Coordinates of C-alpha atoms in Angstrom, one line a residue:
M1 CA 7.0 -23.5 -9.6
D2 CA 7.8 -24.2 -6.0
F3 CA 7.0 -21.4 -3.6
G4 CA 8.0 -23.4 -0.5
F5 CA 4.3 -23.8 0.6
T6 CA 3.6 -27.0 2.5
A7 CA -0.1 -26.4 3.5
E8 CA -2.5 -29.0 2.2
D9 CA -5.5 -26.8 2.5
E10 CA -7.1 -26.4 -1.0
D11 CA -8.7 -23.1 -0.2
F12 CA -5.2 -21.7 0.7
R13 CA -3.8 -23.0 -2.5
A14 CA -6.7 -21.6 -4.5
E15 CA -5.9 -18.1 -3.0
V16 CA -2.3 -18.4 -4.0
R17 CA -3.3 -19.4 -7.6
A18 CA -5.7 -16.5 -7.8
W19 CA -3.0 -14.1 -6.6
L20 CA -0.6 -15.4 -9.3
A21 CA -3.3 -15.2 -12.0
E22 CA -4.1 -11.6 -10.9
R23 CA -0.4 -10.7 -11.1
V24 CA -0.1 -12.1 -14.6
D25 CA -3.3 -10.4 -15.7
A26 CA -2.1 -7.0 -14.3
T27 CA 1.2 -7.5 -16.2
M28 CA -0.6 -8.1 -19.5
E29 CA -2.8 -5.1 -18.9
R30 CA 0.2 -2.8 -18.3
R31 CA 1.9 -4.1 -21.4
A32 CA -1.3 -3.5 -23.5
W33 CA -1.5 0.0 -22.1
E34 CA 2.1 0.7 -23.1
R35 CA 1.4 -0.5 -26.6
A36 CA -1.6 1.8 -26.8
L37 CA 0.4 4.8 -25.7
G38 CA 3.1 3.9 -28.2
A39 CA 0.6 3.5 -31.0
A40 CA -0.8 7.0 -30.2
G41 CA 2.7 8.5 -30.2
W42 CA 2.8 9.4 -26.5
I43 CA 6.1 7.7 -25.7
G44 CA 9.3 9.6 -26.2
L45 CA 8.0 13.2 -26.1
G46 CA 11.0 14.4 -24.1
W47 CA 13.7 12.8 -26.3
P48 CA 15.9 15.4 -28.0
E49 CA 15.6 13.5 -31.3
S50 CA 12.6 12.1 -33.3
G51 CA 12.6 9.5 -36.0
Y52 CA 12.4 6.5 -33.8
G53 CA 8.6 6.2 -33.9
N54 CA 8.3 9.0 -31.3
R55 CA 7.4 12.6 -31.6
T56 CA 9.1 15.4 -29.7
A57 CA 7.4 18.1 -27.7
T58 CA 8.5 21.4 -26.1
L59 CA 9.2 21.5 -22.4
T60 CA 5.9 23.2 -21.8
Q61 CA 4.0 20.5 -23.8
Q62 CA 5.8 17.8 -21.9
V63 CA 4.8 19.4 -18.5
V64 CA 1.2 19.6 -19.6
W65 CA 1.2 16.0 -20.8
A66 CA 2.8 14.7 -17.6
E67 CA 0.5 16.6 -15.3
E68 CA -2.7 15.8 -17.2
Y69 CA -1.7 12.1 -17.4
S70 CA -1.3 12.1 -13.6
R71 CA -4.4 14.2 -13.0
S72 CA -6.6 11.8 -15.0
G73 CA -5.7 8.9 -12.8
A74 CA -4.3 6.9 -15.7
P75 CA -2.5 3.7 -14.9
P76 CA 1.1 3.7 -13.6
R77 CA 3.6 3.3 -16.4
S78 CA 5.6 0.1 -16.9
G79 CA 7.8 1.6 -19.7
H80 CA 9.1 4.7 -17.9
I81 CA 12.5 3.2 -17.1
G82 CA 13.2 2.6 -20.8
E83 CA 11.6 5.9 -21.9
N84 CA 13.0 8.3 -19.3
L85 CA 16.3 6.7 -18.3
L86 CA 17.7 4.4 -21.0
A87 CA 16.5 6.3 -24.1
P88 CA 18.1 9.6 -23.2
T89 CA 21.3 7.8 -22.2
L90 CA 21.4 6.0 -25.6
L91 CA 20.8 9.3 -27.4
A92 CA 23.7 10.9 -25.5
H93 CA 26.2 8.0 -25.5
G94 CA 24.9 5.2 -27.7
S95 CA 26.0 4.2 -31.1
E96 CA 23.8 4.6 -34.1
E97 CA 23.2 0.9 -34.2
Q98 CA 22.2 0.8 -30.5
K99 CA 19.7 3.7 -31.1
S100 CA 18.2 2.1 -34.2
R101 CA 17.9 -1.2 -32.4
F102 CA 16.5 -0.2 -29.0
L103 CA 14.7 3.2 -29.3
P104 CA 11.8 2.1 -31.7
P105 CA 10.6 -0.8 -29.5
I106 CA 10.6 1.6 -26.5
A107 CA 8.7 4.2 -28.4
A108 CA 6.2 1.5 -29.5
G109 CA 5.8 0.2 -26.0
E110 CA 6.9 -3.2 -27.1
E111 CA 10.0 -3.7 -25.0
L112 CA 10.2 -3.0 -21.2
W113 CA 13.4 -2.3 -19.3
C114 CA 14.7 -2.5 -15.8
Q115 CA 17.8 -1.0 -14.2
G116 CA 20.6 -3.2 -12.9
Y117 CA 22.5 -0.9 -10.6
S118 CA 22.1 -1.6 -6.8
E119 CA 23.6 -4.7 -5.3
P120 CA 23.5 -6.2 -1.7
G121 CA 26.9 -4.6 -1.0
A122 CA 26.6 -1.6 -3.3
G123 CA 23.4 0.3 -3.0
S124 CA 23.7 4.0 -2.7
D125 CA 27.5 3.5 -2.9
L126 CA 27.3 2.5 -6.5
A127 CA 31.1 2.4 -7.0
G128 CA 31.2 -0.8 -5.0
V129 CA 29.6 -2.9 -7.8
R130 CA 30.9 -6.5 -7.8
T131 CA 28.9 -8.0 -10.7
V132 CA 31.5 -9.1 -13.2
A133 CA 31.3 -9.2 -17.0
V134 CA 34.0 -11.3 -18.7
R135 CA 34.5 -10.9 -22.5
E136 CA 34.4 -14.1 -24.5
G137 CA 34.6 -13.5 -28.2
D138 CA 31.6 -11.5 -29.4
H139 CA 29.8 -11.4 -26.1
Y140 CA 30.3 -10.9 -22.3
R141 CA 29.5 -13.5 -19.7
I142 CA 27.9 -11.8 -16.6
S143 CA 27.9 -13.1 -13.1
G144 CA 26.5 -11.4 -10.0
Q145 CA 23.5 -10.2 -8.2
K146 CA 21.3 -7.1 -8.4
I147 CA 18.7 -6.1 -5.9
W148 CA 15.8 -3.7 -5.6
T149 CA 15.3 -4.0 -9.3
S150 CA 12.0 -2.3 -10.1
L151 CA 9.7 -4.3 -12.5
A152 CA 12.4 -6.8 -13.3
H153 CA 9.7 -9.5 -13.3
E154 CA 8.1 -7.7 -16.3
A155 CA 11.1 -6.5 -18.1
D156 CA 12.5 -7.8 -21.4
W157 CA 15.9 -6.1 -21.0
C158 CA 18.1 -4.8 -18.2
F159 CA 20.9 -2.2 -18.4
V160 CA 23.5 -3.6 -16.1
L161 CA 26.4 -1.8 -14.5
A162 CA 29.2 -4.4 -14.2
R163 CA 32.9 -4.6 -13.7
T164 CA 34.7 -5.5 -16.9
D165 CA 38.2 -4.9 -15.5
P166 CA 38.6 -7.0 -12.3
D167 CA 41.9 -5.3 -11.4
A168 CA 40.3 -1.8 -11.3
R169 CA 38.9 -0.4 -8.1
R170 CA 35.8 1.6 -7.3
H171 CA 34.4 3.5 -10.2
H172 CA 37.2 2.5 -12.6
G173 CA 36.8 -0.5 -14.9
L174 CA 33.0 -0.5 -15.1
S175 CA 30.8 -0.8 -18.2
L176 CA 27.1 -0.4 -18.9
L177 CA 25.8 -3.5 -20.7
L178 CA 22.3 -4.1 -22.3
V179 CA 21.3 -7.6 -21.2
P180 CA 18.3 -9.6 -22.4
M181 CA 16.3 -11.0 -19.5
D182 CA 14.9 -14.1 -21.2
Q183 CA 17.9 -16.4 -20.6
P184 CA 16.6 -19.4 -18.7
G185 CA 19.2 -20.9 -16.4
R186 CA 21.4 -17.8 -16.7
T187 CA 19.0 -15.1 -15.4
E188 CA 16.7 -15.6 -12.4
V189 CA 14.3 -13.0 -11.0
R190 CA 13.1 -13.4 -7.4
P191 CA 10.3 -10.9 -6.4
I192 CA 10.8 -9.3 -3.0
R193 CA 7.6 -9.2 -1.0
Q194 CA 7.2 -5.8 0.6
L195 CA 5.4 -4.4 3.7
T196 CA 2.4 -3.7 1.4
G197 CA 2.2 -7.4 0.3
T198 CA 3.1 -6.4 -3.3
S199 CA 6.4 -7.1 -5.1
E200 CA 7.4 -4.3 -7.4
F201 CA 11.0 -4.8 -6.4
N202 CA 13.1 -7.9 -7.2
E203 CA 16.4 -9.6 -6.8
V204 CA 18.1 -10.5 -10.1
F205 CA 20.8 -13.2 -10.3
F206 CA 23.1 -13.5 -13.3
D207 CA 24.8 -16.8 -13.7
G208 CA 26.7 -16.7 -17.0
A209 CA 24.1 -14.4 -18.6
R210 CA 25.2 -13.1 -22.0
A211 CA 25.4 -9.6 -23.5
R212 CA 26.7 -8.9 -27.0
V213 CA 29.8 -6.8 -27.3
E214 CA 28.0 -4.2 -29.5
H215 CA 25.6 -3.7 -26.6
V216 CA 28.0 -2.0 -24.4
V217 CA 26.9 1.7 -24.1
G218 CA 29.7 4.3 -24.3
G219 CA 32.5 1.7 -24.7
E220 CA 34.1 -0.7 -22.3
G221 CA 35.4 0.9 -19.1
N222 CA 33.3 4.0 -19.4
G223 CA 30.4 2.7 -17.4
W224 CA 30.8 5.1 -14.5
R225 CA 30.5 8.2 -16.7
V226 CA 27.5 6.7 -18.6
A227 CA 25.8 5.6 -15.3
M228 CA 26.2 9.1 -13.8
S229 CA 24.8 10.6 -16.9
L230 CA 21.8 8.3 -16.8
L231 CA 21.1 9.2 -13.2
G232 CA 20.9 12.8 -14.3
F233 CA 17.8 12.0 -16.3
E234 CA 16.0 10.5 -13.3
R235 CA 14.5 13.8 -12.3
G236 CA 12.8 16.2 -14.7
V237 CA 9.3 16.7 -16.0
S238 CA 8.2 13.5 -14.2
T239 CA 8.8 15.4 -10.9
L240 CA 5.8 17.6 -11.6
A241 CA 3.6 14.6 -12.5
Q242 CA 4.7 13.1 -9.2
Q243 CA 3.6 16.2 -7.3
I244 CA 0.2 16.0 -9.0
G245 CA -0.1 12.5 -7.5
F246 CA 1.0 13.9 -4.1
A247 CA -1.7 16.6 -4.3
R248 CA -4.4 14.0 -4.9
E249 CA -3.2 11.9 -1.9
L250 CA -3.1 15.0 0.2
A251 CA -6.7 15.9 -0.8
E252 CA -7.8 12.4 0.3
V253 CA -6.1 12.8 3.7
L254 CA -7.8 16.1 4.2
D255 CA -11.2 14.6 3.3
A256 CA -10.6 11.9 5.8
A257 CA -9.5 14.4 8.5
V258 CA -12.8 16.3 8.0
A259 CA -14.9 13.2 8.0
T260 CA -13.4 11.9 11.3
G261 CA -13.2 15.3 13.0
A262 CA -9.5 15.0 13.3
V263 CA -9.2 18.4 11.6
D264 CA -10.5 20.0 14.8
D265 CA -7.2 19.1 16.6
P266 CA -5.2 22.4 16.2
V267 CA -1.8 20.5 16.2
L268 CA -2.9 18.1 13.5
R269 CA -4.5 20.9 11.5
A270 CA -1.2 22.8 11.6
R271 CA 0.6 19.7 10.3
L272 CA -1.9 19.4 7.4
V273 CA -1.4 23.1 6.5
R274 CA 2.3 22.5 6.5
Q275 CA 2.0 19.6 4.1
W276 CA 0.0 21.8 1.7
A277 CA 2.5 24.7 1.9
E278 CA 5.5 22.5 1.4
L279 CA 4.0 20.8 -1.6
R280 CA 3.4 24.3 -3.2
V281 CA 7.0 25.2 -2.5
M282 CA 8.2 21.9 -4.1
R283 CA 6.1 22.6 -7.2
W284 CA 7.5 26.2 -7.7
N285 CA 11.0 25.0 -7.1
A286 CA 10.6 22.2 -9.7
L287 CA 9.2 24.8 -12.2
R288 CA 12.1 27.1 -11.5
T289 CA 14.6 24.3 -12.1
L290 CA 12.9 23.2 -15.3
G291 CA 12.7 26.7 -16.5
G292 CA 16.4 27.1 -16.5
G293 CA 16.8 28.9 -13.3
P294 CA 20.0 28.4 -11.2
A295 CA 19.9 24.9 -9.9
G296 CA 23.4 24.1 -8.6
P297 CA 25.2 20.8 -8.3
G298 CA 23.2 19.6 -5.3
A299 CA 19.7 20.5 -6.5
P300 CA 18.6 16.9 -7.3
S301 CA 19.7 15.8 -3.9
V302 CA 17.9 18.7 -2.2
A303 CA 14.7 17.8 -4.1
K304 CA 15.0 14.1 -3.2
L305 CA 15.4 15.0 0.5
L306 CA 12.4 17.3 0.4
W307 CA 9.9 15.1 -1.3
A308 CA 10.9 11.8 0.4
A309 CA 10.5 13.2 3.9
W310 CA 7.3 15.1 2.9
H311 CA 5.7 11.9 1.5
Q312 CA 6.6 9.9 4.6
R313 CA 4.9 12.5 6.8
L314 CA 1.9 12.4 4.6
G315 CA 1.7 8.6 5.0
E316 CA 1.8 9.0 8.7
L317 CA -1.0 11.6 8.6
A318 CA -3.1 9.3 6.4
V319 CA -3.4 6.8 9.1
E320 CA -3.3 9.2 12.1
V321 CA -6.4 11.1 11.0
R322 CA -8.4 7.9 10.9
G323 CA -7.5 6.9 14.4
A324 CA -8.0 3.2 15.4
A325 CA -9.9 2.5 12.2
A326 CA -6.7 2.8 10.3
A327 CA -5.5 -0.5 11.7
V328 CA -8.5 -2.4 10.3
G329 CA -8.2 -3.9 6.8
P330 CA -10.9 -3.4 4.1
A331 CA -11.5 -7.2 3.8
D332 CA -10.8 -10.5 5.5
W333 CA -7.5 -12.2 4.8
S334 CA -5.8 -15.4 5.8
P335 CA -2.2 -16.1 6.7
G336 CA 0.1 -16.7 3.7
S337 CA -2.1 -15.0 1.2
P338 CA -1.7 -11.4 0.0
Y339 CA -3.4 -9.1 2.5
P340 CA -5.7 -6.3 1.3
L341 CA -4.9 -2.7 2.1
D342 CA -6.8 0.5 1.5
A343 CA -5.2 3.5 -0.1
A344 CA -4.2 5.1 3.2
Q345 CA -2.6 2.0 4.6
H346 CA -0.7 1.4 1.3
L347 CA 0.5 5.0 1.4
F348 CA 1.7 4.7 4.9
L349 CA 3.6 1.4 4.4
F350 CA 5.0 2.0 1.0
S351 CA 6.3 5.5 1.8
R352 CA 8.6 4.0 4.5
A353 CA 10.9 3.2 1.5
D354 CA 10.9 6.8 0.1
T355 CA 14.0 7.8 2.1
I356 CA 15.9 4.8 0.9
Y357 CA 15.3 4.1 -2.8
G358 CA 16.6 6.5 -5.5
G359 CA 19.6 7.3 -3.3
S360 CA 19.2 7.2 0.5
D361 CA 18.9 10.3 2.6
Q362 CA 22.3 9.7 4.1
I363 CA 23.9 9.6 0.6
Q364 CA 22.0 12.7 -0.5
R365 CA 23.3 14.6 2.5
T366 CA 26.8 13.5 1.8
I367 CA 26.5 14.8 -1.8
I368 CA 25.3 18.1 -0.6
A369 CA 28.1 18.3 2.0
E370 CA 30.9 17.5 -0.4
R371 CA 29.7 19.1 -3.7
V372 CA 27.8 22.1 -2.4
L373 CA 29.3 23.0 1.0
G374 CA 32.8 21.9 0.1
L375 CA 33.2 19.8 3.3
P376 CA 36.0 17.1 3.4
A377 CA 35.1 14.0 1.5
E378 CA 33.9 11.0 3.4
P379 CA 36.6 8.2 3.5
K380 CA 35.6 5.5 1.0
G381 CA 38.7 3.3 1.0
A382 CA 41.2 2.8 -1.8
V383 CA 40.3 4.2 -5.2

């Protein structure tokens, strides 16, 4: 595999090989962990149906499980996209054959999924998708590019939003296809190296990739409706687990502020108190929403705006309370190799993306303006 490196230094090459081996090892460990969770029956608790190798749980039980999983410091999940996004979508819109084929491997932790939505010219404005799927007999031939595809380098399958009617505009003529990733020469994954030096996000290129006709979810041309339904599953019980992680990060920032004496600064101390108070408000709001309280059409957008900005401010505080020491890495590094970061540095750098992924702040404000406040719609061209 050619990574474009020209350096002849053997130490440099050894570092690169070690990084690649570590990445492979981490992938195998995450897969093994997913299988262990599946064998114990902990995947699919929130599905409205059982019988696919999963067991169901009440909403309260789901909340307890999600919070305790996060509180225990258990590994990040590789299978959450299949479990929490695709599976509920198949249960709502899929055929019996699709459910029987895809849900058991998800519940067992055997097949991992990624989400093929965003494109270079169609990120938050999802209706601008240009990836094309052309029907040829019993399959579709898919051509196009997806970007910011989380965990695509580990996924076995991808659910892809593609245009099956080239004459339709915007959200018309789209379909959601289930596409196998293991198609050499037809599917290529290119990791995107981020500020943190890691590569959770990827570019995915489809060059004649194939998807079977029976693997179109909800029928051809109904992709927009299915895709919007899927996005509705993105925020739920997992929000509370996310907040447990936020609380742990906040506690670490507070400990650092006390250790460095930064907490003696009244302005900074007030900012820390604000972070604590806002996190409590987000938790009670999430519980109210899950409990069936009045949410409103813009509730998910409001929640996204709140937690994304909150987490970015926490990242800024994480380095600010440490002063100049925050600019020093925990270990030596050499140019071209993955650079080490401590937890606070990683939090600061990675949280810069919080207001972009999952629907940018600008798009969330547009949704609130149009769907909640009833303001005139933003011009989007011909429909």
